[in-house]
Coordinates of C-alpha atoms in Angstrom, one line a residue:
M1 CA -7.9 -2.7 -25.6
P2 CA -8.9 1.0 -25.1
L3 CA -9.1 1.6 -21.8
K4 CA -12.3 3.3 -21.6
P5 CA -14.4 1.4 -24.1
D6 CA -17.2 1.7 -22.8
I7 CA -18.4 0.9 -18.4
E8 CA -18.7 -2.5 -19.0
H9 CA -16.0 -4.6 -19.7
P10 CA -15.9 -7.0 -22.9
E11 CA -16.3 -10.3 -21.5
S12 CA -18.6 -10.2 -18.6
G13 CA -20.6 -7.9 -19.8
R14 CA -20.4 -6.4 -15.7
R15 CA -20.5 -2.9 -15.0
R16 CA -17.3 -1.6 -13.6
A17 CA -17.0 0.8 -11.4
G18 CA -15.2 4.3 -12.4
Y19 CA -11.7 5.7 -11.1
A20 CA -10.9 8.7 -10.8
I21 CA -6.4 9.0 -10.5
V22 CA -5.1 12.2 -8.9
G23 CA -1.7 12.5 -9.9
I24 CA -0.1 11.3 -12.3
G25 CA 3.2 10.6 -11.2
E26 CA 4.6 7.5 -11.8
L27 CA 3.2 5.3 -11.1
S28 CA -0.1 6.1 -12.2
A29 CA 1.5 6.4 -15.7
D30 CA 4.0 3.4 -15.3
E31 CA 1.5 1.1 -13.0
L32 CA -1.5 2.0 -12.6
I33 CA -3.3 3.4 -15.8
P34 CA -2.5 0.7 -17.7
A35 CA -3.4 -1.7 -14.8
A36 CA -7.5 -0.7 -16.0
R37 CA -6.5 -1.2 -19.8
T38 CA -7.5 -5.1 -18.9
S39 CA -9.4 -4.5 -15.5
E40 CA -12.7 -6.6 -15.7
H41 CA -14.0 -4.4 -12.2
A42 CA -12.9 -1.4 -12.8
Y43 CA -11.9 1.6 -15.6
V44 CA -10.1 5.2 -15.1
A45 CA -13.4 7.7 -15.8
A46 CA -10.9 11.3 -14.7
L47 CA -7.5 12.1 -14.1
V48 CA -6.6 14.8 -12.3
T49 CA -3.1 16.6 -12.0
S50 CA -1.6 20.0 -12.3
E51 CA 0.3 19.4 -14.8
R52 CA -2.7 20.0 -17.6
D53 CA -0.4 19.1 -21.7
K54 CA 0.6 16.0 -19.8
G55 CA -3.1 15.3 -18.0
V56 CA -4.5 15.7 -22.0
A57 CA -2.0 13.4 -23.3
F58 CA -2.6 10.6 -21.3
A59 CA -6.3 11.6 -22.4
R60 CA -6.2 11.0 -25.7
A61 CA -3.6 8.0 -25.4
Y62 CA -5.9 6.3 -22.9
D63 CA -9.7 7.2 -24.8
L64 CA -9.8 9.9 -22.8
T65 CA -11.7 12.9 -24.1
E66 CA -10.0 16.1 -22.4
E67 CA -13.3 17.3 -20.9
D68 CA -12.3 13.8 -19.1
V69 CA -8.7 15.8 -17.6
Y70 CA -9.2 17.2 -14.1
S71 CA -7.4 20.5 -12.1
Y72 CA -6.1 20.1 -8.2
E73 CA -8.5 24.0 -7.9
D74 CA -11.4 22.2 -9.4
F75 CA -11.4 18.8 -7.3
E76 CA -14.7 19.6 -6.2
R77 CA -16.2 19.1 -10.1
L78 CA -16.2 16.0 -9.8
S79 CA -19.3 15.3 -7.8
E80 CA -20.5 16.4 -11.4
R81 CA -19.6 13.2 -12.4
E82 CA -21.2 9.9 -11.5
D83 CA -19.6 7.7 -13.4
V84 CA -16.6 8.6 -11.0
E85 CA -17.1 6.5 -8.4
A86 CA -13.9 6.6 -6.4
V87 CA -11.0 8.0 -6.5
Y88 CA -7.4 6.4 -6.0
I89 CA -4.5 9.6 -4.3
V90 CA -1.4 9.5 -5.2
L91 CA -0.3 12.3 -4.2
P92 CA 3.0 13.1 -1.9
N93 CA 2.3 11.6 1.9
A94 CA 1.5 14.9 3.7
L95 CA -1.1 15.7 1.1
H96 CA -3.5 12.7 1.4
R97 CA -5.6 13.9 3.8
E98 CA -7.3 17.0 2.1
Y99 CA -8.3 15.1 -0.9
V100 CA -9.1 12.0 1.2
E101 CA -11.6 14.5 2.9
R102 CA -12.0 16.1 0.2
A103 CA -13.3 13.0 -2.2
A104 CA -15.4 12.4 1.3
R105 CA -17.0 15.4 1.6
M106 CA -18.1 14.8 -2.7
G107 CA -19.8 11.4 -1.6
K108 CA -17.1 9.2 -3.9
H109 CA -15.5 6.4 -2.5
V110 CA -11.9 6.8 -1.8
L111 CA -8.3 4.2 -2.3
C112 CA -5.2 5.9 -1.2
E113 CA -1.3 4.7 -1.7
K114 CA 0.7 4.2 1.6
P115 CA 1.1 5.1 4.3
L116 CA -2.3 6.1 4.1
G117 CA -0.5 10.4 5.9
V118 CA 1.8 11.4 8.3
N119 CA 1.0 9.8 11.6
A120 CA -1.2 7.9 13.7
G121 CA -3.2 11.5 13.5
D122 CA -3.3 12.1 10.2
A123 CA -4.7 9.0 9.0
Q124 CA -7.2 8.0 11.8
A125 CA -8.9 11.2 11.0
M126 CA -9.4 10.8 7.1
V127 CA -10.6 7.6 8.2
D128 CA -12.9 9.2 10.9
A129 CA -14.4 11.6 8.0
C130 CA -15.0 8.7 5.7
R131 CA -16.2 7.7 7.9
D132 CA -18.8 9.8 8.4
A133 CA -19.0 10.6 5.0
G134 CA -20.4 7.4 4.8
V135 CA -17.4 6.4 2.3
L136 CA -15.4 3.5 2.3
L137 CA -11.7 4.3 2.3
M138 CA -9.2 1.6 1.4
T139 CA -4.8 1.4 1.9
A140 CA -3.8 0.5 -1.3
Y141 CA -1.5 -2.6 0.5
R142 CA -0.9 -4.2 -3.3
C143 CA 1.4 -7.0 -1.1
Q144 CA -2.2 -7.9 0.7
Y145 CA -3.7 -8.8 -3.1
T146 CA -1.2 -11.2 -4.3
P147 CA -0.7 -14.9 -5.2
Q148 CA 2.5 -15.5 -3.7
H149 CA 2.6 -13.1 -0.1
W150 CA -1.3 -15.3 0.5
A151 CA 0.3 -18.5 -0.6
A152 CA 3.2 -16.9 2.2
R153 CA 0.5 -16.6 4.6
D154 CA -1.0 -20.1 3.9
A155 CA 1.6 -21.8 5.1
V156 CA 2.5 -20.1 8.0
Q157 CA -0.6 -20.0 9.4
G158 CA -1.7 -23.1 7.8
G159 CA 0.9 -24.9 10.0
K160 CA 3.3 -26.2 6.9
L161 CA 6.4 -24.8 9.5
G162 CA 5.4 -26.0 12.4
P163 CA 5.7 -23.0 15.5
V164 CA 7.2 -19.7 14.0
K165 CA 9.7 -18.5 15.9
L166 CA 10.9 -15.4 14.0
V167 CA 10.7 -13.2 11.1
D168 CA 13.1 -10.9 9.1
S169 CA 12.3 -8.5 5.9
I170 CA 14.8 -5.8 4.4
H171 CA 13.6 -2.8 1.9
G172 CA 16.3 -0.6 1.0
Q173 CA 17.0 0.9 -2.0
V174 CA 19.2 4.6 -3.5
Q175 CA 17.5 7.2 -3.4
D176 CA 19.8 9.8 -5.1
D177 CA 18.2 12.7 -5.5
P178 CA 18.2 15.3 -2.7
E179 CA 15.7 17.6 -3.3
A180 CA 13.0 14.5 -4.1
W181 CA 9.8 15.2 -2.2
R182 CA 10.1 11.7 -0.3
M183 CA 13.6 13.3 1.3
K184 CA 11.5 16.2 2.3
R185 CA 10.2 15.2 6.1
D186 CA 6.6 18.2 5.8
L187 CA 6.1 16.4 2.9
A188 CA 7.3 12.7 3.0
G189 CA 6.2 12.2 7.5
G190 CA 10.2 10.0 7.2
G191 CA 12.0 8.1 5.3
P192 CA 12.9 4.9 4.2
L193 CA 11.0 3.3 7.4
V194 CA 7.7 5.6 5.4
D195 CA 8.6 4.8 2.1
V196 CA 9.9 1.9 1.2
G197 CA 10.5 0.3 5.3
I198 CA 6.4 0.3 5.5
Y199 CA 6.0 -2.9 3.2
C200 CA 8.1 -4.8 5.9
L201 CA 5.3 -4.3 8.5
N202 CA 2.7 -4.7 6.7
T203 CA 3.9 -8.2 5.3
I204 CA 4.8 -9.4 8.2
R205 CA 1.8 -8.2 10.5
F206 CA -0.6 -9.8 7.3
V207 CA 2.1 -13.5 7.0
L208 CA 1.3 -14.0 11.1
G209 CA -2.2 -12.6 10.9
Q210 CA -1.2 -10.5 14.7
E211 CA -0.6 -7.8 16.1
P212 CA 3.1 -7.0 18.1
E213 CA 2.9 -5.7 20.9
W214 CA 6.2 -3.9 21.4
V215 CA 8.7 -2.6 19.3
F216 CA 12.8 -1.2 19.5
A217 CA 14.1 0.6 17.5
A218 CA 18.0 2.1 16.0
Q219 CA 17.8 5.1 12.8
H220 CA 21.1 6.6 11.6
Q221 CA 20.9 9.9 10.2
P222 CA 24.9 11.2 8.9
Q223 CA 25.7 14.5 9.3
D224 CA 27.9 15.4 6.1
D225 CA 25.0 13.7 3.7
E226 CA 22.6 16.0 2.0
R227 CA 20.2 13.0 0.7
F228 CA 19.4 13.1 4.7
R229 CA 19.2 16.7 5.7
E230 CA 15.4 16.4 6.7
V231 CA 15.2 11.9 7.0
E232 CA 17.1 8.9 8.1
E233 CA 19.2 7.3 5.3
S234 CA 18.1 3.5 7.3
V235 CA 16.2 1.9 9.8
S236 CA 16.3 -0.8 12.2
F237 CA 13.4 -2.4 14.4
M238 CA 12.0 -4.9 16.4
L239 CA 8.4 -5.8 16.5
G240 CA 7.5 -8.5 19.8
F241 CA 3.9 -10.2 18.9
P242 CA 1.8 -12.7 21.3
G243 CA 3.8 -16.4 22.0
G244 CA 6.8 -14.5 21.1
V245 CA 7.7 -14.5 18.1
I246 CA 10.3 -11.5 17.2
A247 CA 10.1 -9.9 13.8
N248 CA 13.3 -7.8 12.4
G249 CA 13.0 -5.8 10.1
L250 CA 16.1 -3.4 8.1
T251 CA 15.3 0.0 5.7
S252 CA 16.9 2.1 3.9
Y253 CA 17.9 4.2 1.3
G254 CA 21.7 3.8 1.4
T255 CA 22.1 0.0 -0.3
Q256 CA 20.9 -1.2 -3.1
K257 CA 17.6 -2.7 -4.4
T258 CA 17.0 -5.2 -1.8
A259 CA 13.9 -7.1 -0.9
T260 CA 13.4 -9.7 1.4
L261 CA 10.7 -11.6 3.5
R262 CA 11.5 -14.7 5.9
V263 CA 9.5 -16.4 8.3
L264 CA 11.4 -18.8 10.2
G265 CA 9.0 -21.6 11.9
E266 CA 10.3 -25.1 14.4
K267 CA 10.0 -27.5 11.1
G268 CA 10.0 -25.4 8.3
T269 CA 10.4 -21.5 6.0
V270 CA 8.8 -19.2 3.8
L271 CA 11.5 -17.1 1.4
M272 CA 10.1 -14.4 -0.4
D273 CA 13.2 -13.5 -2.5
P274 CA 12.4 -10.4 -4.0
A275 CA 9.1 -10.7 -1.9
Y276 CA 8.1 -6.2 -2.2
T277 CA 8.9 -5.3 -6.4
Y278 CA 5.8 -4.8 -9.1
Q279 CA 6.4 -8.2 -10.6
G280 CA 8.4 -11.4 -10.4
L281 CA 7.9 -12.8 -7.1
E282 CA 9.8 -15.6 -5.9
L283 CA 8.3 -17.3 -3.3
T284 CA 10.3 -20.6 -2.0
I285 CA 8.7 -23.2 1.1
S286 CA 10.5 -25.6 3.0
D287 CA 8.5 -28.0 5.2
G288 CA 11.1 -30.0 6.4
E289 CA 11.3 -32.3 3.4
G290 CA 12.9 -30.2 0.9
D291 CA 11.8 -27.0 -0.9
F292 CA 9.1 -26.1 -3.1
Q293 CA 7.5 -23.6 -5.1
P294 CA 4.4 -23.0 -6.0
K295 CA 3.3 -22.4 -9.1
L296 CA 1.2 -19.4 -8.9
P297 CA -0.1 -16.7 -11.4
D298 CA 2.3 -13.7 -11.7
E299 CA -0.4 -11.0 -11.7
D300 CA -0.8 -7.3 -12.3
Q301 CA -0.8 -6.6 -8.6
F302 CA -2.2 -3.2 -9.0
G303 CA -5.1 -4.6 -10.9
L304 CA -6.2 -6.7 -8.5
E305 CA -5.9 -4.7 -5.4
M306 CA -8.3 -1.9 -8.1
D307 CA -10.6 -4.7 -8.1
H308 CA -10.9 -5.2 -4.9
F309 CA -11.9 -1.9 -3.7
A310 CA -14.4 -1.6 -7.2
Q311 CA -16.1 -5.1 -6.0
R312 CA -16.6 -3.6 -2.5
V313 CA -18.1 0.0 -3.8
R314 CA -20.3 -2.0 -5.8
D315 CA -21.2 -4.6 -2.2
G316 CA -21.0 -1.4 0.1
K317 CA -18.5 -4.8 2.2
K318 CA -15.7 -3.1 4.6
P319 CA -12.5 -3.7 1.7
W320 CA -9.2 -5.7 3.0
T321 CA -7.3 -3.0 4.1
P322 CA -9.1 -0.5 5.0
G323 CA -8.4 2.8 6.0
E324 CA -8.0 1.3 9.9
E325 CA -4.9 -0.5 8.8
G326 CA -3.0 2.3 7.9
V327 CA -3.7 3.2 10.6
Q328 CA -2.8 1.3 13.1
D329 CA 0.4 1.2 11.1
H330 CA 0.6 4.2 11.6
R331 CA 0.8 3.2 15.5
I332 CA 3.4 1.3 14.9
M333 CA 5.9 3.4 12.9
D334 CA 5.1 6.3 15.4
A335 CA 6.3 3.9 18.0
I336 CA 9.6 2.3 16.4
Y337 CA 10.1 6.6 16.2
E338 CA 10.2 6.9 19.5
S339 CA 12.0 4.2 20.4
A340 CA 14.8 4.8 18.4
R341 CA 15.0 8.0 19.3
T342 CA 14.7 7.2 23.6
R343 CA 16.3 4.0 23.1
Q344 CA 14.1 1.9 24.8
V345 CA 11.4 -1.1 23.9
V346 CA 8.3 0.9 23.6
R347 CA 4.7 -1.3 24.3
L348 CA 1.8 -1.2 21.8
E349 CA -1.9 -1.3 22.8
R350 CA -3.2 -4.8 22.9
V351 CA -4.7 -5.9 20.0
E352 CA -6.8 -10.1 20.8
G353 CA -7.7 -11.5 17.3
R354 CA -6.8 -12.2 13.8
D355 CA -6.8 -9.5 11.1
A356 CA -8.8 -7.4 13.4
F357 CA -7.9 -4.6 10.7
R358 CA -8.8 -6.1 8.6
G359 CA -12.2 -6.3 6.1
T360 CA -13.5 -8.6 3.5
P361 CA -10.9 -11.1 2.3
P362 CA -9.9 -10.9 -2.0
Q363 CA -10.0 -12.9 -4.7
V364 CA -6.7 -14.2 -4.5
P365 CA -5.9 -15.4 -7.9
G366 CA -4.8 -19.5 -7.8
R367 CA -5.6 -19.9 -4.2
E368 CA -7.9 -22.6 -2.9

């Protein structure tokens, strides 16, 4: 099926929301643009890139035209495109704020890759800009839209494990290229914590539905490795939640690929391994009577999040992972870095209620 045969989905007949993809790196090329091909609620209407030839090649391959390819300099020309209702920002972290604010001034809704910015103040400014412009802002936390993560959440919050006591999560990988933008503090805002460790942090908060009250952390930045001239190699953090739940997170740019989540309750456990890969998520629930692996569809995570935001563009409701959700992770990550620097526990502002920073729940395939 071509990417843009028309604005309507060929099966449902529903008018889909048009996205402009801003940045055609590996994630856009391998995941986002292909995901839109089968989306029921969204399609790609335009591409924004510094590499004109690459953009035109993608346009031709996916049934767009050369006129659908824009440069960063003429980004504001998207204001002339009524079919472009939202932009998906897929740029280095330090550029998120600029392009979110530029999109908001054009009246375009914004889906922005995680982390939302480079720190809490940066992220809050993006939320404020979109609110003032009357447009929606969603943080692209794909793991909050999968059937597997929702099944884990439902098991935890539905009491299948009994009272939860401990949570741990690990996300690490080897980063080989010292010149990659993720290794530059000015562009990334940090090292593995803001890149892959944020999955641990965000998913722990999502599964529990609670916000931590304190953090304690440590980090390691080797002095003899040119890869880590500017950012840390590894971070370990502990989170304390209301009711006594303690969660541990480990993240690194120096370990073999690992992505796990484990929740330990009085009567059972949840294990996701792998927990953060694009495909092949594995969930095992133990309720004291044996292990159970629920049969769940292995959906396209990027398609699910793009569909959810397109639906919110249509109905105007707050998305499940709005900008405020991204700001909260930045507040906690800022505290993690402060704790690692001072070697002290850092207290966080107490947040009352469940899912305090989230909006309209998504439609999750396979969920009752």
